[in-house]
């Protein structure tokens, strides 16, 4: 990154009360206040949000897509973790 | 994994219509093609603000002015979404600006035409944003995830742009004789450059094959252009304006409108930098960037000062 370039921030928006914040996009800003103000201007022009989180992109750590198999394969054969795995007699109506 | 299996993995993903994400392995040419296409797209959104910005202070009513400002502000947002998507591929924002300001990067040639009358705000919204939407809708399913997600956001915002343009055209077309003439004149001037927005014919577009293969593009230039002609002819009927093309004719067999020859030498000439406003547009961008330097410096200095003050406060507390 160029030294004169403002740092990059990731923007997360809560679209309405009760919902999770969701990644909306990113932007450059000199500091956290500017990041939040710019996020307001860019990502909530049509009432898309009631709350904004910003995180400097360099502070986000991601899993390695090259390791996807070893990361997520172990869950593949554990269908007994889902309720549909279990057979219930028809008499049991609600469970 | 060997190089071969990386390539194989990538091809499988493309073939099964999976998205490629920023950290996934991708062929160099795919990355290069995307950086070029996305950054050009971003530049177009940013330069595209200039011809319309020209009319903000002279909009005929407060309503039109508020709408035009909202539209131009949206375009700035579109530029930002797209620059951000390009940055995930490893190019910096400053590098992209630099490519634009030095003339190394291209932007859509349509924005090198002047906006001479208020009717141009109608024609631009109706035709230029209309053509852009035609281009952008299939890009919502493009193979590169960050680009596709940016396009979804863009497309959501874009549809009011075309409607407000059409509304301006309709008001003028149903107005006085002079207003109707103004609308027709704007239509005549913007029609052909709008058709050029889809890019050169497929036969002369060397990048198309790869872009379609990689599912960056879902439809070719000529396919999109034809779709645009077909829908616009019907809209022009509603406006009661004449299509500025004497060769335009419904082709029963093809189920499409045939249209006249596009002046491709003009297109290439504008792309080369010789359009009516190329110089003016680039100068406006450069001057905005240079004149904004002190603002960027001040914000950086202010952020630095505050961070230092905060650090000092923490130290005092600790001591
Ligand atoms: Fe746009
Ligand atoms: Fe637009």
Short mmCIF file of C-alpha atoms and ligand atoms in Angstrom, two decimals:
data_model
loop_
_atom_site.label_atom_id
_atom_site.label_comp_id
_atom_site.label_asym_id
_atom_site.label_seq_id
_atom_site.Cartn_x
_atom_site.Cartn_y
_atom_site.Cartn_z
CA UNK A 1 0.00 0.00 0.00
CA UNK A 2 1.09 3.51 -0.80
CA UNK A 3 2.14 5.48 2.28
CA UNK A 4 -0.05 8.46 1.41
CA UNK A 5 -3.10 6.27 0.90
CA UNK A 6 -5.62 6.23 3.74
CA UNK A 7 -6.08 2.82 5.33
CA UNK A 8 -8.77 0.47 4.07
CA UNK A 9 -11.77 -0.32 6.29
CA UNK A 10 -14.38 -3.05 6.07
CA UNK A 11 -17.93 -1.91 6.68
CA UNK A 12 -20.62 -3.98 8.42
CA UNK A 13 -24.23 -2.84 8.53
CA UNK A 14 -27.14 -3.89 10.71
CA UNK A 15 -30.10 -3.41 8.39
CA UNK A 16 -32.67 -3.29 11.18
CA UNK A 17 -32.91 -3.84 14.90
CA UNK A 18 -32.61 -7.49 15.83
CA UNK A 19 -30.54 -8.57 12.83
CA UNK A 20 -26.82 -9.32 12.58
CA UNK A 21 -24.36 -6.86 11.14
CA UNK A 22 -23.50 -7.98 7.63
CA UNK A 23 -20.50 -7.12 5.47
CA UNK A 24 -21.50 -4.31 3.10
CA UNK A 25 -18.23 -3.34 1.45
CA UNK A 26 -15.10 -1.36 2.10
CA UNK A 27 -13.71 2.15 1.87
CA UNK A 28 -10.63 4.24 2.61
CA UNK A 29 -10.63 6.72 5.48
CA UNK A 30 -8.03 8.54 7.56
CA UNK A 31 -9.51 7.48 10.90
CA UNK A 32 -12.42 5.69 12.48
CA UNK A 33 -14.76 8.71 12.62
CA UNK A 34 -14.27 9.37 8.93
CA UNK A 35 -14.74 5.69 8.16
CA UNK A 36 -18.12 5.66 9.92
CA UNK A 37 -19.25 8.91 8.30
CA UNK A 38 -18.22 7.75 4.85
CA UNK A 39 -19.88 4.39 5.43
CA UNK A 40 -23.07 6.26 6.31
CA UNK A 41 -22.84 8.28 3.09
CA UNK A 42 -21.97 5.38 0.84
CA UNK A 43 -23.79 2.37 2.25
CA UNK A 44 -26.93 3.76 3.91
CA UNK A 45 -28.25 6.34 1.42
CA UNK A 46 -31.53 4.45 1.18
CA UNK A 47 -32.08 3.59 4.82
CA UNK A 48 -30.15 0.35 4.51
CA UNK A 49 -28.95 0.48 8.09
CA UNK A 50 -29.51 1.36 11.73
CA UNK A 51 -26.01 0.57 12.96
CA UNK A 52 -22.53 0.57 11.41
CA UNK A 53 -19.35 -1.28 12.36
CA UNK A 54 -16.04 -0.47 10.73
CA UNK A 55 -12.90 -2.57 11.11
CA UNK A 56 -9.54 -1.78 9.61
CA UNK A 57 -9.07 -4.42 6.92
CA UNK A 58 -5.59 -5.30 8.17
CA UNK A 59 -7.16 -6.54 11.40
CA UNK A 60 -9.30 -9.15 9.68
CA UNK A 61 -7.89 -12.64 9.54
CA UNK A 62 -9.34 -15.15 7.14
CA UNK A 63 -9.22 -18.92 6.81
CA UNK A 64 -7.14 -20.24 3.93
CA UNK A 65 -9.26 -21.28 0.93
CA UNK A 66 -6.53 -23.75 0.01
CA UNK A 67 -7.31 -25.64 3.21
CA UNK A 68 -11.06 -25.78 2.63
CA UNK A 69 -11.09 -29.55 2.36
CA UNK A 70 -9.39 -30.31 5.64
CA UNK A 71 -11.31 -27.49 7.34
CA UNK A 72 -14.83 -28.42 6.33
CA UNK A 73 -14.71 -32.06 5.22
CA UNK A 74 -15.01 -33.48 8.77
CA UNK A 75 -18.60 -32.16 8.98
CA UNK A 76 -19.63 -33.97 5.81
CA UNK A 77 -20.43 -37.39 7.25
CA UNK A 78 -22.08 -36.23 10.45
CA UNK A 79 -25.63 -36.08 9.26
CA UNK A 80 -26.78 -37.12 12.74
CA UNK A 81 -26.24 -33.47 13.69
CA UNK A 82 -29.40 -32.62 11.78
CA UNK A 83 -32.89 -33.27 13.16
CA UNK A 84 -34.01 -34.93 9.92
CA UNK A 85 -31.62 -37.85 10.68
CA UNK A 86 -34.01 -39.22 13.31
CA UNK A 87 -37.07 -41.32 12.57
CA UNK A 88 -40.04 -40.63 14.76
CA UNK A 89 -43.32 -42.54 14.80
CA UNK A 90 -46.16 -40.70 13.04
CA UNK A 91 -48.06 -40.34 16.32
CA UNK A 92 -45.47 -37.86 17.51
CA UNK A 93 -46.83 -34.72 15.92
CA UNK A 94 -44.71 -31.91 17.27
CA UNK A 95 -41.06 -32.40 18.12
CA UNK B 1 -0.86 -29.07 -5.14
CA UNK B 2 0.76 -28.73 -8.52
CA UNK B 3 0.17 -25.83 -10.91
CA UNK B 4 -1.97 -28.17 -12.99
CA UNK B 5 -4.31 -28.98 -10.17
CA UNK B 6 -4.72 -25.30 -9.26
CA UNK B 7 -5.77 -24.63 -12.85
CA UNK B 8 -8.02 -27.67 -12.84
CA UNK B 9 -9.65 -26.58 -9.62
CA UNK B 10 -10.24 -23.10 -11.04
CA UNK B 11 -11.71 -24.46 -14.28
CA UNK B 12 -14.02 -26.80 -12.37
CA UNK B 13 -15.30 -23.91 -10.32
CA UNK B 14 -15.95 -21.79 -13.40
CA UNK B 15 -17.66 -24.67 -15.21
CA UNK B 16 -19.92 -25.44 -12.28
CA UNK B 17 -20.83 -21.75 -11.96
CA UNK B 18 -19.11 -21.27 -8.62
CA UNK B 19 -17.74 -17.87 -7.70
CA UNK B 20 -14.05 -17.16 -7.44
CA UNK B 21 -13.11 -15.21 -4.32
CA UNK B 22 -10.24 -12.83 -3.65
CA UNK B 23 -7.94 -15.35 -1.95
CA UNK B 24 -8.60 -18.22 -4.36
CA UNK B 25 -5.97 -19.19 -6.86
CA UNK B 26 -6.66 -17.70 -10.29
CA UNK B 27 -4.78 -17.58 -13.59
CA UNK B 28 -2.78 -14.38 -14.15
CA UNK B 29 -4.78 -13.48 -17.25
CA UNK B 30 -8.06 -13.80 -15.39
CA UNK B 31 -6.74 -11.43 -12.72
CA UNK B 32 -5.41 -8.99 -15.32
CA UNK B 33 -8.61 -9.02 -17.34
CA UNK B 34 -10.66 -8.36 -14.22
CA UNK B 35 -8.43 -5.53 -12.99
CA UNK B 36 -8.69 -3.88 -16.39
CA UNK B 37 -12.44 -4.32 -16.71
CA UNK B 38 -13.38 -3.40 -13.13
CA UNK B 39 -11.09 -0.37 -12.94
CA UNK B 40 -12.34 0.90 -16.31
CA UNK B 41 -15.83 0.42 -15.04
CA UNK B 42 -15.01 2.37 -11.86
CA UNK B 43 -13.40 5.19 -13.86
CA UNK B 44 -16.53 5.38 -16.01
CA UNK B 45 -18.74 5.88 -12.97
CA UNK B 46 -16.48 8.66 -11.69
CA UNK B 47 -15.95 10.47 -15.01
CA UNK B 48 -19.65 9.90 -15.71
CA UNK B 49 -20.50 12.37 -12.94
CA UNK B 50 -19.01 15.24 -14.94
CA UNK B 51 -21.45 15.61 -17.85
CA UNK B 52 -24.38 15.55 -15.41
CA UNK B 53 -22.69 17.68 -12.77
CA UNK B 54 -22.72 20.31 -15.51
CA UNK B 55 -26.50 20.72 -15.07
CA UNK B 56 -27.00 20.51 -11.31
CA UNK B 57 -26.88 24.28 -10.83
CA UNK B 58 -29.20 24.82 -13.81
CA UNK B 59 -31.88 22.17 -13.21
CA UNK B 60 -35.29 23.65 -14.05
CA UNK B 61 -36.97 22.86 -10.71
CA UNK B 62 -35.95 22.02 -7.17
CA UNK B 63 -37.31 18.49 -7.62
CA UNK B 64 -35.18 17.90 -10.71
CA UNK B 65 -32.17 19.31 -8.91
CA UNK B 66 -32.59 17.05 -5.87
CA UNK B 67 -33.02 14.04 -8.17
CA UNK B 68 -29.98 14.89 -10.26
CA UNK B 69 -27.82 15.37 -7.18
CA UNK B 70 -28.98 12.03 -5.80
CA UNK B 71 -28.15 10.35 -9.09
CA UNK B 72 -24.69 11.90 -9.34
CA UNK B 73 -24.01 10.95 -5.72
CA UNK B 74 -25.01 7.37 -6.54
CA UNK B 75 -22.47 7.31 -9.37
CA UNK B 76 -19.73 8.29 -6.91
CA UNK B 77 -20.83 5.35 -4.77
CA UNK B 78 -20.73 3.03 -7.79
CA UNK B 79 -17.18 4.15 -8.47
CA UNK B 80 -16.25 3.36 -4.88
CA UNK B 81 -17.83 -0.12 -4.88
CA UNK B 82 -15.96 -0.96 -8.06
CA UNK B 83 -12.61 0.46 -6.97
CA UNK B 84 -12.94 -1.62 -3.80
CA UNK B 85 -13.68 -4.75 -5.84
CA UNK B 86 -10.61 -4.10 -8.00
CA UNK B 87 -8.45 -3.57 -4.90
CA UNK B 88 -9.20 -7.12 -3.76
CA UNK B 89 -7.22 -8.25 -6.82
CA UNK B 90 -4.07 -6.55 -5.57
CA UNK B 91 -4.00 -3.17 -7.28
CA UNK B 92 -4.01 -0.06 -5.05
CA UNK B 93 -6.51 2.77 -5.28
CA UNK B 94 -3.74 5.29 -5.91
CA UNK B 95 -2.40 3.18 -8.75
CA UNK B 96 -5.82 3.13 -10.40
CA UNK B 97 -6.23 6.90 -9.99
CA UNK B 98 -2.79 7.30 -11.44
CA UNK B 99 -3.71 5.19 -14.46
CA UNK B 100 -6.79 7.32 -15.02
CA UNK B 101 -5.05 10.65 -14.56
CA UNK B 102 -2.16 9.78 -16.85
CA UNK B 103 -4.52 8.60 -19.56
CA UNK B 104 -3.23 5.04 -19.34
CA UNK B 105 -6.60 3.66 -18.30
CA UNK B 106 -9.73 4.04 -20.37
CA UNK B 107 -13.25 4.87 -19.33
CA UNK B 108 -16.49 4.63 -21.28
CA UNK B 109 -16.18 6.80 -24.39
CA UNK B 110 -19.77 8.05 -24.00
CA UNK B 111 -18.68 10.52 -21.31
CA UNK B 112 -16.53 12.38 -23.81
CA UNK B 113 -19.62 13.88 -25.41
CA UNK B 114 -20.96 17.25 -24.20
CA UNK B 115 -24.29 17.82 -22.44
CA UNK B 116 -25.60 20.79 -24.40
CA UNK B 117 -29.17 21.27 -23.18
CA UNK B 118 -31.35 20.21 -20.26
CA UNK B 119 -32.86 17.54 -22.52
CA UNK B 120 -29.46 15.84 -22.41
CA UNK B 121 -30.11 15.02 -18.75
CA UNK B 122 -33.15 13.13 -19.98
CA UNK B 123 -31.34 11.39 -22.82
CA UNK B 124 -28.37 10.46 -20.64
CA UNK B 125 -30.54 8.94 -17.92
CA UNK B 126 -32.77 7.15 -20.37
CA UNK B 127 -30.16 5.91 -22.86
CA UNK B 128 -26.76 5.94 -21.16
CA UNK B 129 -27.98 4.56 -17.84
CA UNK B 130 -30.30 2.28 -19.81
CA UNK B 131 -27.36 0.85 -21.76
CA UNK B 132 -25.33 0.62 -18.56
CA UNK B 133 -28.10 -1.39 -16.88
CA UNK B 134 -28.28 -3.73 -19.87
CA UNK B 135 -24.56 -4.32 -19.41
CA UNK B 136 -24.64 -4.55 -15.64
CA UNK B 137 -27.52 -6.90 -14.98
CA UNK B 138 -25.69 -9.98 -16.34
CA UNK B 139 -22.59 -8.86 -14.43
CA UNK B 140 -24.45 -9.49 -11.17
CA UNK B 141 -23.68 -13.16 -11.91
CA UNK B 142 -20.12 -12.65 -13.08
CA UNK B 143 -17.66 -15.27 -11.84
CA UNK B 144 -15.60 -13.01 -9.56
CA UNK B 145 -17.44 -12.69 -6.24
CA UNK B 146 -16.43 -9.15 -5.15
CA UNK B 147 -17.31 -7.80 -8.63
CA UNK B 148 -20.66 -9.61 -8.69
CA UNK B 149 -21.60 -8.30 -5.24
CA UNK B 150 -20.65 -4.75 -6.21
CA UNK B 151 -22.82 -5.06 -9.31
CA UNK B 152 -25.82 -6.24 -7.31
CA UNK B 153 -25.61 -3.07 -5.25
CA UNK B 154 -25.10 -0.93 -8.35
CA UNK B 155 -28.06 -2.46 -10.19
CA UNK B 156 -30.38 -1.86 -7.24
CA UNK B 157 -29.54 1.82 -7.32
CA UNK B 158 -29.43 2.16 -11.07
CA UNK B 159 -33.05 1.70 -12.02
CA UNK B 160 -34.20 5.07 -10.71
CA UNK B 161 -31.50 6.66 -12.87
CA UNK B 162 -33.09 5.46 -16.06
CA UNK B 163 -36.61 6.26 -14.90
CA UNK B 164 -35.80 9.85 -13.96
CA UNK B 165 -34.21 10.30 -17.40
CA UNK B 166 -37.22 8.83 -19.15
CA UNK B 167 -39.49 11.09 -17.09
CA UNK B 168 -37.53 14.16 -18.22
CA UNK B 169 -37.83 13.01 -21.85
CA UNK B 170 -41.54 12.34 -21.48
CA UNK B 171 -42.20 15.76 -19.96
CA UNK B 172 -40.34 17.47 -22.79
CA UNK B 173 -41.83 15.26 -25.50
CA UNK B 174 -45.34 16.11 -24.31
CA UNK B 175 -44.47 19.78 -23.84
CA UNK B 176 -44.28 22.72 -26.20
CA UNK B 177 -43.00 22.45 -29.73
CA UNK B 178 -39.61 23.77 -28.70
CA UNK B 179 -39.39 21.31 -25.82
CA UNK B 180 -40.26 18.41 -28.11
CA UNK B 181 -37.57 19.51 -30.55
CA UNK B 182 -35.08 19.69 -27.70
CA UNK B 183 -35.91 16.13 -26.66
CA UNK B 184 -35.59 14.85 -30.24
CA UNK B 185 -32.29 16.66 -30.69
CA UNK B 186 -30.87 15.12 -27.51
CA UNK B 187 -32.10 11.70 -28.61
CA UNK B 188 -30.44 12.16 -32.02
CA UNK B 189 -27.10 13.06 -30.46
CA UNK B 190 -27.02 10.36 -27.75
CA UNK B 191 -28.46 7.42 -29.65
CA UNK B 192 -25.40 6.32 -31.62
CA UNK B 193 -22.84 6.87 -28.87
CA UNK B 194 -25.13 4.80 -26.60
CA UNK B 195 -24.96 1.90 -29.05
CA UNK B 196 -21.18 2.21 -29.03
CA UNK B 197 -21.18 1.78 -25.24
CA UNK B 198 -21.49 -1.98 -25.70
CA UNK B 199 -18.06 -2.02 -27.27
CA UNK B 200 -16.77 -3.15 -30.67
CA UNK B 201 -18.59 -5.87 -32.64
CA UNK B 202 -17.85 -9.40 -31.41
CA UNK B 203 -15.77 -10.15 -34.50
CA UNK B 204 -13.37 -7.32 -33.57
CA UNK B 205 -13.39 -7.85 -29.83
CA UNK B 206 -10.39 -10.04 -29.04
CA UNK B 207 -11.15 -10.26 -25.30
CA UNK B 208 -14.69 -11.53 -25.65
CA UNK B 209 -13.93 -15.22 -26.08
CA UNK B 210 -11.87 -15.48 -22.90
CA UNK B 211 -14.26 -13.31 -20.93
CA UNK B 212 -17.17 -15.53 -21.89
CA UNK B 213 -15.13 -18.66 -21.21
CA UNK B 214 -14.32 -17.38 -17.70
CA UNK B 215 -17.91 -16.26 -17.20
CA UNK B 216 -16.77 -12.71 -16.55
CA UNK B 217 -19.10 -11.76 -19.37
CA UNK B 218 -22.33 -13.65 -19.80
CA UNK B 219 -23.48 -12.04 -23.04
CA UNK B 220 -21.41 -10.66 -25.91
CA UNK B 221 -21.29 -7.00 -26.98
CA UNK B 222 -23.51 -7.63 -29.99
CA UNK B 223 -26.10 -9.60 -28.01
CA UNK B 224 -26.41 -6.83 -25.44
CA UNK B 225 -26.56 -4.14 -28.12
CA UNK B 226 -29.39 -5.94 -29.89
CA UNK B 227 -31.37 -6.29 -26.65
CA UNK B 228 -30.90 -2.58 -26.01
CA UNK B 229 -32.13 -1.62 -29.48
CA UNK B 230 -35.19 -3.86 -29.18
CA UNK B 231 -36.37 -2.39 -25.87
CA UNK B 232 -35.48 1.22 -26.69
CA UNK B 233 -37.51 1.26 -29.93
CA UNK B 234 -40.63 0.45 -27.91
CA UNK B 235 -39.83 3.15 -25.34
CA UNK B 236 -39.29 5.75 -28.07
CA UNK B 237 -42.79 4.96 -29.34
CA UNK B 238 -44.20 5.84 -25.91
CA UNK B 239 -42.29 9.12 -26.03
CA UNK B 240 -43.52 9.74 -29.54
CA UNK B 241 -39.98 10.50 -30.71
CA UNK B 242 -38.45 9.37 -34.00
CA UNK B 243 -35.68 6.78 -33.93
CA UNK B 244 -32.58 8.53 -35.34
CA UNK B 245 -31.89 5.65 -37.74
CA UNK B 246 -33.48 5.45 -41.17
CA UNK B 247 -32.35 1.82 -41.58
CA UNK B 248 -34.14 0.65 -38.47
CA UNK B 249 -36.60 -2.10 -39.38
CA UNK B 250 -38.31 -5.00 -37.65
CA UNK B 251 -36.91 -8.29 -38.90
CA UNK B 252 -39.64 -10.90 -38.66
CA UNK B 253 -37.27 -13.79 -39.26
CA UNK B 254 -34.75 -12.82 -36.57
CA UNK B 255 -37.41 -11.54 -34.18
CA UNK B 256 -35.26 -8.43 -33.66
CA UNK B 257 -34.89 -4.94 -35.06
CA UNK B 258 -32.26 -4.51 -37.75
CA UNK B 259 -30.40 -1.26 -37.32
CA UNK B 260 -28.06 0.93 -39.36
CA UNK B 261 -24.27 0.82 -39.47
CA UNK B 262 -22.46 2.20 -36.44
CA UNK B 263 -19.72 4.72 -37.11
CA UNK B 264 -16.86 2.68 -35.64
CA UNK B 265 -14.10 5.01 -36.85
CA UNK B 266 -15.75 7.70 -34.68
CA UNK B 267 -15.75 5.31 -31.72
CA UNK B 268 -12.06 4.47 -32.06
CA UNK B 269 -11.25 8.12 -32.51
CA UNK B 270 -12.98 9.03 -29.25
CA UNK B 271 -11.33 6.10 -27.45
CA UNK B 272 -7.98 7.38 -28.69
CA UNK B 273 -8.63 10.68 -26.95
CA UNK B 274 -10.01 12.80 -29.78
CA UNK B 275 -13.64 13.07 -28.69
CA UNK B 276 -15.23 16.48 -28.10
CA UNK B 277 -14.59 16.46 -24.32
CA UNK B 278 -11.74 14.01 -23.60
CA UNK B 279 -9.32 16.75 -22.58
CA UNK B 280 -11.84 18.60 -20.49
CA UNK B 281 -12.90 15.45 -18.60
CA UNK B 282 -9.39 14.35 -17.75
CA UNK B 283 -8.43 17.85 -16.71
CA UNK B 284 -11.45 18.07 -14.42
CA UNK B 285 -10.43 14.77 -12.77
CA UNK B 286 -6.80 15.75 -12.41
CA UNK B 287 -7.59 19.15 -11.02
CA UNK B 288 -10.09 17.69 -8.50
CA UNK B 289 -7.41 15.26 -7.37
CA UNK B 290 -4.68 17.87 -7.10
CA UNK B 291 -6.86 20.47 -5.43
CA UNK B 292 -7.99 17.86 -2.93
CA UNK B 293 -4.43 17.06 -1.89
CA UNK B 294 -4.40 19.49 1.05
CA UNK B 295 -7.65 18.00 2.35
CA UNK B 296 -6.21 14.51 2.26
CA UNK B 297 -3.01 15.71 3.92
CA UNK B 298 -4.94 17.58 6.61
CA UNK B 299 -7.11 14.55 7.40
CA UNK B 300 -4.04 12.34 7.62
CA UNK B 301 -2.28 14.81 9.92
CA UNK B 302 -5.37 15.16 12.10
CA UNK B 303 -5.76 11.38 12.39
CA UNK B 304 -2.06 11.08 13.30
CA UNK B 305 -2.32 13.79 15.94
CA UNK B 306 -5.35 12.25 17.55
CA UNK B 307 -3.77 8.81 17.59
CA UNK B 308 -0.67 10.29 19.26
CA UNK B 309 -2.78 12.11 21.83
CA UNK B 310 -4.67 8.94 22.62
CA UNK B 311 -1.44 6.98 23.01
CA UNK B 312 -0.06 9.67 25.34
CA UNK B 313 -3.21 9.56 27.46
CA UNK B 314 -2.92 5.80 27.82
CA UNK B 315 0.71 6.18 28.89
CA UNK B 316 -0.11 8.80 31.53
CA UNK B 317 -2.76 6.54 32.95
CA UNK B 318 -0.38 3.62 33.07
CA UNK B 319 2.32 5.71 34.80
FE1 LIG C 1 -23.67 3.98 -12.14
FE1 LIG C 2 -26.43 5.49 -13.23
#
